[in-house]
Each structure stands twice: as C-alpha cells, then as structure tokens.
C-alpha cells in the first residue's frame, strides 16, 4: 500500500448519509447528476437490475450497504423483529438481483459475518445490530477505496507526462467504491498535475465509454476523446496512443483476462503496433481456481439490447458480453501490490498465494 | 463477364417508372419499406445529403437519373427552356450535394456527355433530349448492374456450401444499382440454393450493418447474425467464420484498401486466425494514380453523429469515417474480371491498364 494521501474525486458513486443509502444514478448520466435513494427493498433490487449502480466492485459496496438498508426497513416496521434469520433472508433476496455478479455476494457475506458475530443479547437491541452492520458495510467500502488507491499508485508509476491512454468500457470510479481500477492511475496523475489525454472507446451497445468514462474524465478535468470501438485499430496504427489500460471481470491462473467485449481486439492491435497493454484489477478478480481463459463462461446478452428499435426484423444477434485476451498479449497485470507479467515466476507465486 | 442469367432481387435500390425517379428510402429501413419521390430539385439534393440513397455505386446511378429528373422540371416550367448550359448548371448543383462521393460525379458526367452529343436541332425538341438523357442514365444503371453481377460471379467462385461469412457496413444491393459488391456473391449463392450464414458487424455509428445489411439478407432469405463491431475479434478467434468479404471506397495502386472504419481491425484479426480476407469492388474503385494507402485522405465525421444526445458534455470525438488496410493483409481483391492478389504481377498489370 502506498503511504500517499488518498485521492478524493469531485463525485462518489455511492454512500450512506443522514438520509440513508444513496447511489449516483448511472442510468441518468451524463445528462443528469441525481442521487437515487431506494423506496423499499423491491425498489433497491430493481435499481441494481436496471444498472443504476454497476461495475463489479461498486456492486459489492452497494450490496453491503443494501443489506443494512433492508435491515433498517425491518426495525422501522412495528410488526417485525430483526433476527439473524431475517437478515440472511434479506441477503438472499439481494443476492438474486444479479446472479452473475460475484462481488455482490462478497459484499453481502462481509455484512452477514458481522451479523453472525452478534450475540443473542445484541439482537434484543436492533439499533445496536444496525450500527454494527453499518460499520461492517463502511469497512467494506473503505477496503474498496484502499484497493483502488493502491492499484492506482501501481498504475501511476507506469505513466509519464504527456501520454495518451486508450481505454475500453468504464473501469473507473463509477465502477467501484473508490477512484476506479483502470482509470485510477489517470485520476491520480491528473490530481498531481500530469497532463494526460484519454481516448475512450464508445463501448457498444450500452455506451459505458461515451456516457460514463467520458463524464468521469470531464469531472476530473482530463481531456477525453470518445471513439467508435471500430476506430481503435487505425488509432493504434497512427502512433497516437502510448499505452492501453483496461479493467477485468475475471483473470485466470495463467493470466488470460476476461473483460468487456472488444478488449481482445484492442490487445491484438496494441501488440501489432508495440503499444503496452495493461490490465488493472484488484486481486479479488484473479480466479486462482480457473486454469485458463477458455474455461471462463461467457454471458450472452439479449438481441434486443443490441438490435434495439431499428434492427432488421428477422435478424439474429451474436452478442457476447465479454471476450478473453490470452496472457501473451498482456504486458502486465496491475494488482494492489505490484505489476505482474503473466507467465513470470512472480505471477505464479502470486496466484499460488491467492489460491491458498 | 459471366454468361449466366443476371440475378434479380426482390427489391431495387432506385429506378425510374411511369411516375418518374424513385429511391427506396434507406433512412426508413428496416422499419418501413417506402419509396422516396423527389418534389423538386432542392428536395432531391436534400435526400442525397440525408442518405435516403447512399453507397458509392448507388450514388452514381442516383445522380445520373437525378440530372434527367432536374431537366424534366425545366421543360415542365413554361418560362424556361432546356439548353446544354442549363443542363450543365443542374449537374453542378447535384455535384455539390455530396462533394466527396466520386461516383456521383461519374454518373453526372455520363449523362452530360449524352447532352453534349445532342445536335443544336435536338435542343429545339426538349422531349427528344430528355429521351436521350434518360437512355444514358438507364445505360449507366445497367452498367452498374452488370458490374455487380460480374463481381458477384468472381466472388461466388470463392464460396462453398455451408460457409459463414463476416462482413462490415453495407456493401450490398442497397449500396449499388445492382446486387451489390461484397454481398453480391452471397445473393448469387442463395439464389443457387447454397446454404450460407452471414455475420454482419453492426457498424457504428450509423448502424448500416444492423439496419441495411441485415434487412437485405432477410429479403433474400439468408440467415444473418448482427454483432457489435467489438465482437468480431472473439468471433474470428472462435473458428466460427470461414471468410471475410468487405467492400471498398478506394483501392490504392499498391493494393492498400480504404473502407468504412473498422475494416482494418477485421483484417488484422482475420490474418491472426488464418481466415481469408477479400475486398470486392468494381475496377472504378481502384485509384491507379494513388500510390499507397497513406495518401488517401480520411474524412472526419462530426462529434454529434458519434456522441448523440447522451454523450458527455465536454468530451471530444475521434471519429474517422474510413481506415486503411495494408495490402499484405488482403487475401484477394475481387474485381469484375478476376480475383487479384495484391503484390502479384497480374495486379500490377491490371493497375497499369487502369492507369492507361
């Protein structure tokens, strides 16, 4: 971990204030910067499904706070009693909201462990239980902030003044409880007066690059150019990009990287044009039990999401959410503690430690 | 040229009937299949600018018919006389409608030559002039049909039953006066009972793949899968594609190919995964005076077209309309008379003939 002061951005993705749980509503960005506050448990679950909050680390924090919020609803209700059993049931309801998001479950389990640690007497005083769960959720959120900051410092050491960075999708503050993963070094560099330029792939079909990464860079005063995903090839060929930074949804033990669809072609083109290609993620993203990338299941998204209202009637859709970049195209995997070269001895040792 | 019977599709892109000039309105596809009929010259120019009709060969035919249409407006007008001078002025007005479309000018010049061949006496009988210009425009359209058919036969010889073809943008019948360029072999194969499947890149930002190629394939009963542009990489890696067919906007003398943005990454990925990559275009697309691809000017399109209503305020856009694929990534250039390997002696000879 870096000894430096943690960076605070001009916005946060989610939190808990005197009025309770809130999310920055990402379905409204970039046009409107409004806070979403859940009106009951079904409303909270609906918000997670509609991607009011998204991004694996952010979902973990949202679920942790969400479980505390659900418990407060119980004690506010005259006829109901808060118990460990009820808390577990609420956690399961939240867990089902997005079944593929591993981090969501990690956040819930963190708060559930705090609930399980409470004595029988404590459950007689539900407000003290809520306070303990609240502390657990805040601790989880703080851990995420620390992970982002540490990752960011590792990535920052790779950057030089004046560089132009290509990124894909949104692996930024909006996807975490802190300053992001792939974008964390860029926020740090900007805060330290470094002049950088970011090129953000639009990222079809949900346009997280055009909507979220671009907004996030503008908030930090960083020049950002949005490009069609298909324009990254000629951009890399032109020599206008110094380095590629992307996030990851899962990293296999051999260093193969699953990430948002379109990451693999970027890696191939970066290698062809000798542009370094880095993957930035917390160590929790490394699936030490998964030997290689072709064992990672790839979610297929709906035809409607891709074809929309003006797709041709009768056309099919090939619409995978992720692709896998082979380890040999990855210059480095940036974790909280170091930058690892896939295939190196230090990477093998790191994976062994994570498996243990 | 092939001796086979020319294929007629179930739709045409443009034509002239008893009510006059019509275009299949491509801004309304695929939801509505309606004909656009111009209501005066400004309306015709506006339609060309709005891409009611688009695609280089189709624009040539549209301009040829458009000039005839403009002349009919003159003779319908009591106070005006049709003359060679007026005809030339009308041609210039049409030529300015889309200044970068070379084929548009070629179509106009073809009809203008017919006007210049008319005797002074003929201009006293404007209806006979119109008939001659009309014949010239129809001849130009028929030449385009013949070019597409011949190209299609060359490409057809490359296909085998059961193959899966990846394409980009729309280089189909909707882009020509005939059965298309890159899609012509596929229409021919389907009409001859071959079972093929087409994978069509969505093609951001105007979605010509999702809207036009998909619609065109459905009309011919050919199974078509639309994919995000960014998904072509993992699709090629998966072994699910047998061949890539694309069109071209300009081919340099050395075989470098300018085409819709996103073509270059497809070529890089096809080469990586040993999938043949063919460019199909009429010989008029070869710019024998242009030595190599980096001399081809690349049009930058507007930020608004890319960012739309939900782009982040303050973000810039990197939005080139085309990219250049180096000749060494092109398996073959399919022209009307043969399939050429860039760098081969036969290609050099062909370019020399075209330059002459």
XYZ file of C-alpha atoms in Angstrom:
712
model
C 0.000 0.000 0.000
C 1.174 3.492 -0.799
C 1.866 5.906 2.046
C 0.434 8.777 -0.033
C -2.757 10.623 0.865
C -5.862 9.002 -0.669
C -7.350 10.941 -3.573
C -10.918 12.242 -3.233
C -12.720 12.881 -6.527
C -15.385 15.547 -7.004
C -18.069 12.835 -7.006
C -18.747 9.481 -5.381
C -20.588 6.504 -6.819
C -22.490 5.514 -3.687
C -22.612 6.117 0.041
C -24.680 6.479 3.190
C -25.622 9.845 4.672
C -28.107 11.128 7.272
C -30.967 10.281 4.885
C -29.579 6.776 4.357
C -28.333 4.853 1.315
C -27.771 6.623 -1.979
C -26.368 5.810 -5.427
C -25.313 8.270 -8.115
C -27.911 7.255 -10.746
C -25.807 5.971 -13.659
C -28.825 5.467 -15.906
C -29.223 9.273 -15.885
C -25.564 10.104 -16.595
C -24.208 12.127 -18.257
C -27.275 14.356 -18.728
C -28.345 14.443 -15.085
C -26.321 14.070 -11.921
C -29.001 12.880 -9.494
C -28.963 10.667 -6.428
C -31.098 7.563 -6.263
C -32.479 6.703 -2.801
C -34.347 3.383 -2.557
C -38.009 3.405 -1.539
C -38.204 -0.106 -0.126
C -36.473 -3.397 -0.891
C -38.142 -4.102 -4.271
C -37.093 -0.623 -5.410
C -33.489 -1.306 -4.352
C -33.404 -4.639 -6.206
C -34.927 -3.029 -9.284
C -32.257 -0.295 -9.212
C -29.459 -2.888 -9.130
C -31.066 -4.728 -12.063
C -31.538 -1.515 -14.070
C -27.841 -0.678 -13.502
C -28.478 2.493 -11.507
C -25.256 1.207 -9.926
C -22.940 -1.125 -11.919
C -19.361 -2.324 -12.037
C -18.226 -5.325 -10.018
C -16.525 -3.542 -7.070
C -19.323 -0.948 -6.829
C -21.923 -3.727 -6.732
C -20.132 -5.254 -3.757
C -20.377 -1.972 -1.834
C -23.973 -1.422 -2.973
C -24.961 -4.871 -1.701
C -23.209 -4.382 1.641
C -24.994 -1.073 2.274
C -28.148 -2.511 0.711
C -28.337 -5.235 3.327
C -28.051 -2.644 6.122
C -30.797 -0.615 4.426
C -33.021 -3.695 4.221
C -32.497 -4.323 7.952
C -33.496 -0.752 8.814
C -36.784 -1.325 6.956
C -37.481 -4.261 9.268
C -36.942 -2.388 12.518
C -38.945 0.568 11.228
C -41.831 -1.864 10.780
C -43.835 -2.227 14.035
C -44.875 -5.832 13.486
C -41.480 -7.222 12.558
C -38.420 -8.197 14.582
C -34.874 -8.135 13.265
C -33.139 -11.502 13.655
C -30.164 -13.289 12.142
C -32.628 -15.417 10.185
C -34.367 -12.351 8.740
C -31.005 -10.754 7.891
C -29.982 -13.901 5.986
C -33.272 -13.901 4.067
C -32.787 -10.274 3.095
C -29.244 -11.059 1.925
C -30.546 -13.875 -0.290
C -33.140 -11.572 -1.844
C -30.381 -9.114 -2.710
C -28.022 -11.869 -3.915
C -30.578 -12.960 -6.546
C -30.809 -9.444 -8.030
C -27.811 -10.023 -10.329
C -26.798 -13.648 -10.072
C -23.570 -13.396 -12.097
C -22.001 -10.552 -10.128
C -19.584 -12.314 -7.756
C -18.637 -9.143 -5.890
C -22.249 -8.531 -4.952
C -22.184 -11.749 -2.918
C -18.811 -10.842 -1.411
C -20.268 -7.588 -0.068
C -23.315 -9.369 1.358
C -21.201 -12.068 3.011
C -18.986 -9.451 4.641
C -22.002 -7.852 6.350
C -23.538 -11.261 7.139
C -20.372 -12.274 9.001
C -20.791 -9.203 11.204
C -24.401 -10.259 11.845
C -23.303 -13.776 12.758
C -20.780 -12.359 15.216
C -23.528 -10.578 17.165
C -24.518 -12.095 20.498
C -28.098 -13.204 21.227
C -28.463 -10.249 23.576
C -27.481 -7.812 20.846
C -30.435 -8.925 18.726
C -32.685 -7.682 21.553
C -31.384 -4.202 20.717
C -31.817 -3.995 16.943
C -30.326 -0.480 16.785
C -27.010 -1.843 18.034
C -27.150 -4.585 15.399
C -27.771 -1.998 12.682
C -24.850 0.050 13.974
C -22.563 -2.992 13.772
C -23.745 -3.939 10.278
C -23.375 -0.322 9.207
C -19.784 -0.339 10.464
C -19.132 -3.556 8.539
C -20.528 -2.069 5.303
C -18.483 1.083 5.761
C -15.399 -1.031 6.393
C -16.066 -2.936 3.161
C -16.457 0.333 1.268
C -13.244 1.664 2.812
C -11.396 -1.511 1.798
C -12.576 -0.932 -1.768
C -11.331 2.669 -1.645
C -7.966 1.419 -0.385
C -7.728 -1.235 -3.114
C -8.443 1.390 -5.790
C -5.885 3.789 -4.335
C -3.186 1.079 -4.128
C -3.928 -0.158 -7.678
C -3.876 3.422 -8.853
C -0.413 4.007 -7.374
C 0.932 0.898 -9.125
C -0.521 2.076 -12.429
C 0.578 5.673 -11.854
C 4.206 4.523 -11.782
C 3.728 3.313 -15.385
C 2.611 6.730 -16.681
C 4.599 9.671 -17.972
C 3.634 13.290 -18.523
C 2.002 13.940 -21.877
C 0.924 10.355 -22.543
C -2.221 9.342 -24.383
C -4.087 6.409 -22.884
C -6.668 4.258 -24.657
C -9.324 2.576 -22.506
C -12.460 0.499 -23.040
C -15.844 0.481 -21.242
C -15.819 2.082 -17.771
C -13.358 0.685 -15.252
C -13.443 3.939 -13.342
C -14.646 5.422 -10.098
C -18.199 4.819 -11.328
C -17.491 1.060 -11.309
C -16.061 0.997 -7.775
C -16.465 2.487 -4.311
C -13.197 4.394 -4.832
C -11.242 6.013 -7.655
C -11.607 3.085 -10.064
C -9.352 0.375 -11.433
C -8.090 1.117 -14.989
C -8.866 4.823 -14.538
C -7.441 5.157 -11.006
C -3.878 5.945 -12.179
C -5.281 8.583 -14.535
C -7.226 10.321 -11.749
C -4.066 10.251 -9.595
C -1.919 11.621 -12.422
C -4.368 14.457 -13.078
C -4.510 15.340 -9.373
C -0.695 15.555 -9.388
C -0.604 17.945 -12.331
C 0.353 15.497 -15.038
C -1.020 16.328 -18.489
C -2.628 13.239 -19.995
C -5.190 12.612 -22.705
C -7.667 9.753 -22.603
C -9.167 8.012 -25.636
C -12.344 6.179 -24.595
C -13.920 3.501 -26.784
C -17.648 4.182 -27.053
C -18.304 0.551 -25.946
C -21.406 -0.742 -27.652
C -24.175 -1.418 -27.017
C -24.619 0.285 -23.612
C -22.045 3.000 -24.391
C -20.315 2.995 -20.999
C -17.318 4.701 -22.613
C -19.265 7.534 -24.253
C -21.584 8.003 -21.285
C -19.618 7.123 -18.147
C -15.865 7.195 -18.810
C -16.199 10.444 -20.749
C -18.286 12.023 -17.943
C -15.854 10.797 -15.290
C -12.840 12.239 -17.135
C -14.616 15.569 -17.647
C -15.295 15.706 -13.868
C -11.564 15.381 -13.231
C -10.670 17.937 -15.918
C -8.920 15.335 -18.079
C -9.210 15.776 -21.873
C -11.156 12.808 -23.261
C -11.825 11.750 -26.850
C -14.624 9.259 -27.489
C -14.163 6.965 -30.494
C -16.241 4.234 -32.129
C -14.961 0.828 -30.962
C -14.080 0.107 -34.588
C -11.751 3.145 -34.778
C -9.293 1.863 -32.157
C -7.392 -0.097 -34.827
C -6.412 2.829 -37.012
C -5.846 4.975 -33.899
C -3.296 2.483 -32.545
C -1.739 2.208 -36.027
C -1.360 6.000 -36.183
C 1.036 6.135 -33.233
C -1.287 8.438 -31.268
C -1.625 6.064 -28.288
C 1.149 5.443 -25.748
C -0.490 2.828 -23.541
C -3.731 0.839 -23.178
C -5.325 0.476 -19.713
C -8.349 -1.811 -19.236
C -10.124 -3.424 -16.297
C -11.142 -7.064 -15.929
C -14.095 -9.178 -14.851
C -12.054 -12.321 -14.220
C -8.367 -13.226 -14.568
C -7.459 -16.908 -14.963
C -4.496 -18.506 -13.187
C -2.425 -18.470 -16.401
C -3.023 -14.723 -16.852
C -5.752 -14.922 -19.512
C -8.123 -11.976 -18.983
C -11.902 -11.850 -19.394
C -13.196 -8.318 -19.867
C -15.904 -6.376 -21.727
C -16.338 -7.485 -25.335
C -13.853 -5.630 -27.538
C -10.883 -5.953 -25.184
C -9.324 -8.824 -27.160
C -9.136 -6.929 -30.496
C -7.566 -3.988 -28.626
C -4.886 -6.306 -27.231
C -4.163 -7.802 -30.678
C -3.870 -4.338 -32.244
C -1.787 -2.966 -29.371
C 0.669 -5.866 -29.768
C 0.856 -5.303 -33.538
C 1.739 -1.652 -33.001
C 4.046 -2.188 -29.974
C 1.771 -0.299 -27.581
C 1.925 -1.642 -23.981
C -1.330 -3.257 -22.857
C -2.066 -3.312 -19.101
C -4.935 -4.906 -17.171
C -5.733 -3.216 -13.836
C -7.841 -5.049 -11.251
C -7.958 -5.875 -7.556
C -6.540 -9.257 -6.583
C -10.102 -10.429 -5.865
C -10.562 -10.520 -9.664
C -7.962 -13.283 -10.009
C -9.753 -16.645 -10.104
C -6.903 -18.880 -8.982
C -9.122 -21.949 -9.394
C -9.658 -21.226 -13.107
C -6.685 -22.603 -15.042
C -7.136 -20.673 -18.285
C -9.368 -18.265 -20.157
C -11.302 -20.749 -22.257
C -12.809 -22.139 -19.034
C -14.417 -18.772 -18.221
C -18.136 -18.842 -19.101
C -19.108 -16.000 -21.431
C -22.532 -14.433 -20.843
C -24.627 -13.863 -23.986
C -26.746 -10.691 -23.778
C -30.134 -10.154 -25.407
C -30.733 -9.456 -29.104
C -32.999 -6.541 -28.119
C -30.184 -4.766 -26.285
C -28.076 -4.884 -29.461
C -30.634 -4.547 -32.249
C -32.900 -2.053 -30.477
C -35.874 -0.494 -32.172
C -34.242 -0.151 -35.592
C -32.707 -3.611 -36.059
C -33.972 -5.602 -39.033
C -36.903 -7.884 -38.307
C -35.786 -11.496 -38.708
C -32.113 -10.830 -37.960
C -30.376 -12.857 -35.254
C -27.842 -11.451 -32.798
C -24.375 -12.597 -31.793
C -23.974 -10.640 -28.595
C -21.420 -11.866 -26.046
C -20.823 -9.592 -23.049
C -17.146 -10.479 -22.663
C -14.150 -11.805 -24.531
C -10.919 -13.420 -23.381
C -7.484 -11.929 -24.046
C -4.698 -14.522 -23.978
C -1.964 -13.861 -21.421
C 0.749 -13.493 -24.080
C -0.868 -10.253 -25.300
C -0.874 -8.710 -21.801
C 2.150 -6.556 -20.991
C 1.311 -6.503 -17.301
C -1.421 -7.267 -14.756
C -1.581 -4.410 -12.258
C -2.758 -5.531 -8.797
C -2.672 -3.614 -5.497
C 0.809 -4.768 -4.543
C 2.742 -4.931 -7.824
C 2.694 -5.138 -11.615
C 2.928 -8.777 -12.704
C 3.997 -10.159 -16.045
C 1.778 -13.147 -16.910
C 3.978 -16.207 -17.269
C 6.581 -14.851 -14.839
C 7.669 -16.625 -11.654
C 6.328 -13.768 -9.509
C 2.876 -14.134 -11.162
C 2.866 -17.895 -10.490
C 3.788 -17.245 -6.858
C 1.065 -14.595 -6.526
C -1.573 -16.964 -7.926
C -0.377 -19.697 -5.528
C -0.761 -17.280 -2.577
C -4.266 -16.314 -3.744
C -5.235 -19.980 -4.114
C -4.016 -20.782 -0.576
C -18.323 -11.242 -67.755
C -20.240 -14.331 -66.798
C -22.601 -15.901 -69.325
C -25.093 -16.701 -66.546
C -28.509 -15.082 -66.247
C -28.420 -11.882 -64.173
C -29.964 -12.232 -60.709
C -32.971 -10.065 -59.837
C -33.514 -9.476 -56.118
C -36.935 -8.939 -54.516
C -36.173 -5.219 -54.162
C -34.303 -2.496 -56.001
C -32.471 0.486 -54.548
C -33.556 3.054 -57.126
C -35.143 3.347 -60.542
C -37.400 5.286 -62.879
C -41.012 4.311 -63.535
C -44.087 5.940 -65.108
C -44.237 8.371 -62.175
C -40.535 9.210 -62.577
C -37.494 8.869 -60.318
C -37.695 6.888 -57.084
C -35.335 5.737 -54.336
C -36.001 3.067 -51.728
C -35.831 5.343 -48.651
C -32.869 3.957 -46.666
C -33.434 6.340 -43.755
C -36.710 4.454 -43.115
C -35.261 0.929 -43.361
C -35.701 -1.553 -41.862
C -38.970 -0.464 -40.229
C -40.634 0.882 -43.363
C -40.131 -0.043 -46.991
C -41.261 3.153 -48.702
C -40.321 4.865 -51.939
C -38.993 8.396 -51.952
C -40.006 10.519 -54.984
C -38.375 13.971 -55.172
C -40.602 17.067 -55.090
C -38.271 19.449 -56.892
C -34.502 19.852 -57.130
C -33.869 21.091 -53.550
C -35.798 18.064 -52.256
C -33.656 15.716 -54.387
C -30.412 17.304 -53.137
C -31.652 17.128 -49.557
C -32.455 13.431 -49.983
C -28.924 12.700 -51.215
C -27.479 14.605 -48.260
C -29.753 12.819 -45.761
C -28.635 9.464 -47.206
C -32.078 8.440 -48.461
C -29.814 6.827 -51.064
C -26.158 6.025 -50.166
C -23.271 3.826 -51.234
C -20.820 4.944 -53.904
C -22.201 2.992 -56.928
C -25.812 3.781 -55.998
C -24.980 7.488 -55.750
C -23.639 7.370 -59.309
C -26.941 5.966 -60.587
C -28.956 8.365 -58.413
C -27.050 11.327 -59.837
C -27.465 10.141 -63.432
C -31.244 9.755 -63.027
C -31.296 12.885 -60.867
C -29.951 15.005 -63.699
C -32.651 13.701 -66.048
C -35.244 14.471 -63.377
C -33.883 18.009 -62.994
C -34.166 18.511 -66.776
C -37.798 17.379 -66.789
C -38.532 20.061 -64.180
C -37.183 22.676 -66.609
C -39.312 21.642 -69.564
C -42.378 21.360 -67.333
C -41.801 25.006 -66.439
C -43.460 27.321 -69.005
C -40.952 30.149 -68.704
C -37.802 28.074 -69.010
C -36.004 26.481 -71.955
C -33.839 23.396 -71.704
C -30.320 24.007 -73.055
C -26.900 22.423 -72.721
C -25.932 25.334 -70.479
C -28.897 24.742 -68.158
C -28.175 21.022 -68.085
C -24.583 21.711 -67.032
C -25.781 24.062 -64.277
C -28.162 21.443 -62.952
C -25.341 18.876 -62.964
C -23.153 21.220 -60.918
C -25.922 21.746 -58.369
C -26.205 17.975 -57.962
C -22.420 17.503 -57.881
C -22.160 19.789 -54.831
C -24.691 17.721 -52.854
C -22.009 15.311 -51.574
C -18.630 16.630 -52.633
C -16.576 13.590 -51.581
C -18.574 10.971 -53.493
C -16.555 10.418 -56.673
C -19.125 8.085 -58.261
C -21.774 10.789 -58.033
C -19.723 12.886 -60.456
C -19.100 9.892 -62.719
C -22.864 9.376 -63.109
C -23.428 13.069 -63.852
C -20.612 13.167 -66.418
C -22.011 10.124 -68.193
C -25.363 11.871 -68.745
C -23.652 15.193 -69.554
C -21.696 13.513 -72.344
C -25.005 12.406 -73.892
C -26.230 16.012 -73.628
C -23.089 17.296 -75.325
C -23.594 14.811 -78.162
C -27.025 16.271 -78.979
C -27.270 18.428 -82.083
C -28.436 22.048 -81.932
C -31.693 20.967 -83.616
C -32.354 18.388 -80.948
C -32.397 21.074 -78.263
C -35.378 22.610 -80.131
C -37.255 19.419 -79.203
C -36.595 19.091 -75.472
C -38.575 15.842 -75.212
C -36.093 14.145 -77.538
C -33.220 15.460 -75.386
C -34.870 14.074 -72.273
C -35.344 10.721 -74.005
C -31.648 10.617 -74.914
C -30.518 11.587 -71.392
C -32.926 9.055 -69.956
C -31.387 6.369 -72.169
C -27.918 7.423 -70.997
C -28.944 7.202 -67.316
C -30.537 3.806 -67.867
C -27.395 2.650 -69.649
C -25.308 3.807 -66.688
C -27.610 1.951 -64.293
C -27.433 -1.182 -66.477
C -23.619 -0.978 -66.493
C -23.701 -0.897 -62.697
C -25.984 -3.957 -62.637
C -23.553 -5.747 -64.961
C -20.534 -4.812 -62.826
C -22.257 -6.150 -59.698
C -23.238 -9.380 -61.439
C -19.700 -9.934 -62.792
C -18.118 -9.143 -59.408
C -20.623 -11.438 -57.788
C -19.665 -14.323 -60.071
C -15.976 -13.856 -59.233
C -16.756 -13.858 -55.533
C -19.225 -16.748 -55.852
C -16.397 -18.969 -57.104
C -14.673 -18.406 -53.733
C -17.639 -19.684 -51.681
C -18.569 -23.186 -50.585
C -21.818 -24.594 -49.269
C -22.260 -24.141 -45.521
C -19.781 -21.315 -45.116
C -20.124 -18.472 -42.641
C -19.176 -15.051 -43.967
C -18.328 -11.998 -41.875
C -18.988 -8.574 -43.421
C -18.831 -4.941 -42.341
C -21.108 -1.961 -43.090
C -23.354 -2.407 -46.166
C -21.627 -3.187 -49.451
C -24.818 -4.731 -50.761
C -27.555 -4.146 -53.286
C -28.602 -1.126 -51.205
C -25.221 0.482 -51.969
C -25.408 -0.108 -55.737
C -27.783 -0.136 -58.692
C -27.441 -3.934 -58.836
C -26.914 -6.857 -56.467
C -24.091 -5.217 -54.509
C -20.343 -5.670 -54.238
C -19.274 -7.614 -51.128
C -22.777 -9.075 -50.771
C -23.278 -9.896 -54.486
C -21.698 -13.386 -54.249
C -23.889 -14.133 -51.234
C -27.101 -13.176 -53.080
C -25.974 -15.354 -56.024
C -25.140 -18.271 -53.739
C -28.529 -18.057 -52.008
C -30.347 -17.926 -55.363
C -28.497 -21.102 -56.368
C -29.545 -22.995 -53.260
C -26.307 -22.736 -51.329
C -26.739 -22.623 -47.547
C -24.683 -19.768 -46.124
C -24.785 -17.741 -42.919
C -23.835 -14.090 -42.743
C -22.382 -12.312 -39.702
C -22.876 -8.563 -40.069
C -20.956 -6.064 -37.940
C -23.403 -3.506 -36.535
C -21.147 -0.714 -37.926
C -21.286 2.293 -35.627
C -22.384 4.986 -35.557
C -24.933 4.842 -38.416
C -25.537 1.087 -37.998
C -25.561 0.209 -41.700
C -24.889 -3.421 -40.762
C -27.723 -3.756 -38.247
C -30.172 -1.736 -40.342
C -29.296 -2.332 -44.004
C -27.189 -5.486 -44.410
C -29.432 -7.387 -42.008
C -32.571 -6.207 -43.851
C -31.046 -7.065 -47.227
C -30.103 -10.574 -46.107
C -33.568 -11.174 -44.640
C -35.096 -10.151 -48.016
C -33.029 -12.862 -49.717
C -33.844 -15.440 -47.027
C -30.228 -15.656 -45.859
C -29.676 -16.237 -42.112
C -27.939 -13.168 -40.685
C -26.436 -12.534 -37.251
C -25.751 -8.938 -36.214
C -22.821 -8.412 -33.828
C -21.288 -5.405 -32.103
C -18.208 -4.279 -34.070
C -16.143 -5.099 -30.992
C -17.292 -8.747 -31.018
C -15.692 -9.595 -34.381
C -12.367 -10.365 -32.665
C -13.581 -13.174 -30.437
C -15.871 -14.425 -33.235
C -12.896 -14.816 -35.602
C -10.886 -16.411 -32.775
C -13.677 -18.947 -32.169
C -13.344 -20.514 -35.633
C -16.970 -19.699 -36.499
C -16.078 -17.610 -39.574
C -14.821 -19.110 -42.879
C -14.218 -15.954 -44.886
C -14.445 -12.144 -44.600
C -15.969 -10.154 -47.506
C -15.871 -6.335 -47.447
C -16.338 -3.538 -49.979
C -14.075 -0.560 -50.560
C -14.241 3.188 -51.070
C -10.829 3.476 -52.699
C -8.052 0.993 -53.539
C -4.507 2.354 -53.972
C -2.152 1.168 -56.706
C -0.193 -0.979 -54.239
C -3.380 -2.742 -53.088
C -3.921 -0.834 -49.836
C -7.676 -0.571 -49.237
C -9.664 2.325 -47.777
C -13.052 1.238 -46.442
C -15.520 2.007 -43.628
C -13.844 2.479 -40.253
C -13.405 -0.922 -38.594
C -12.230 -2.753 -41.700
C -8.552 -2.637 -40.680
C -9.033 -4.368 -37.298
C -11.084 -7.060 -39.071
C -8.201 -7.660 -41.484
C -5.657 -7.866 -38.642
C -7.827 -10.341 -36.728
C -8.634 -12.399 -39.842
C -4.894 -12.725 -40.577
C -4.198 -13.740 -36.962
C -6.782 -16.511 -37.178
C -5.997 -17.593 -40.783
C -9.385 -16.531 -42.131
C -9.236 -15.352 -45.797
C -9.983 -11.638 -46.187
C -11.382 -10.473 -49.556
C -12.166 -6.967 -50.807
C -14.877 -6.823 -53.508
C -15.254 -3.691 -55.623
C -15.697 -2.577 -59.220
C -12.493 -1.610 -61.045
C -13.652 2.033 -60.910
C -12.756 1.894 -57.174
C -9.067 1.373 -57.996
C -7.296 4.747 -57.894
C -4.313 3.923 -60.087
C -2.909 7.425 -59.516
C -2.743 6.893 -55.746
C 0.485 5.031 -54.943
C -0.383 3.801 -51.453
C -2.976 3.917 -48.699
C -1.415 6.593 -46.529
C -2.013 9.083 -49.367
C -5.784 8.538 -49.192
C -7.445 11.441 -47.327
C -9.596 10.214 -44.420
C -12.826 12.132 -43.790
C -13.518 13.028 -40.131
C -17.233 12.901 -39.270
C -18.992 15.061 -36.685
C -18.844 14.597 -32.907
C -22.643 14.858 -32.782
C -23.103 11.841 -35.052
C -20.999 9.765 -32.641
C -21.839 11.205 -29.230
C -25.539 11.824 -29.909
C -27.882 13.060 -27.246
C -26.327 11.055 -24.417
C -22.631 11.762 -24.905
C -20.864 13.502 -22.024
C -20.790 17.285 -22.218
C -17.191 18.418 -22.694
C -15.991 15.202 -24.331
C -14.210 15.385 -27.696
C -14.684 12.893 -30.519
C -12.203 10.940 -32.614
C -14.450 9.940 -35.471
C -12.833 8.994 -38.786
C -15.178 7.623 -41.467
C -12.632 5.255 -43.007
C -9.456 3.353 -42.265
C -6.765 1.872 -44.499
C -5.972 -1.833 -44.600
C -2.436 -2.552 -45.824
C -2.227 -4.761 -48.921
C -0.346 -7.534 -47.112
C -3.454 -8.294 -45.026
C -5.674 -8.681 -48.119
C -6.024 -12.240 -49.424
C -7.551 -11.058 -52.686
C -9.092 -8.056 -54.432
C -12.164 -9.228 -56.351
C -12.863 -7.129 -59.461
C -15.283 -7.828 -62.323
C -12.777 -9.809 -64.381
C -10.711 -11.734 -61.835
C -9.507 -12.127 -58.259
C -6.163 -10.358 -57.828
C -3.551 -10.908 -55.155
C -2.095 -7.515 -54.162
C 1.622 -7.561 -54.890
C 1.238 -10.083 -57.715
C 2.334 -9.471 -61.302
C -1.262 -9.721 -62.530
C -2.334 -6.986 -60.058
C 0.492 -4.704 -61.244
C -0.567 -5.286 -64.848
C -4.212 -4.596 -64.009
C -3.315 -1.316 -62.306
C -1.174 -0.329 -65.301
C -4.136 -0.988 -67.629
C -6.429 1.086 -65.413
C -3.901 3.932 -65.320
C -3.629 3.940 -69.114
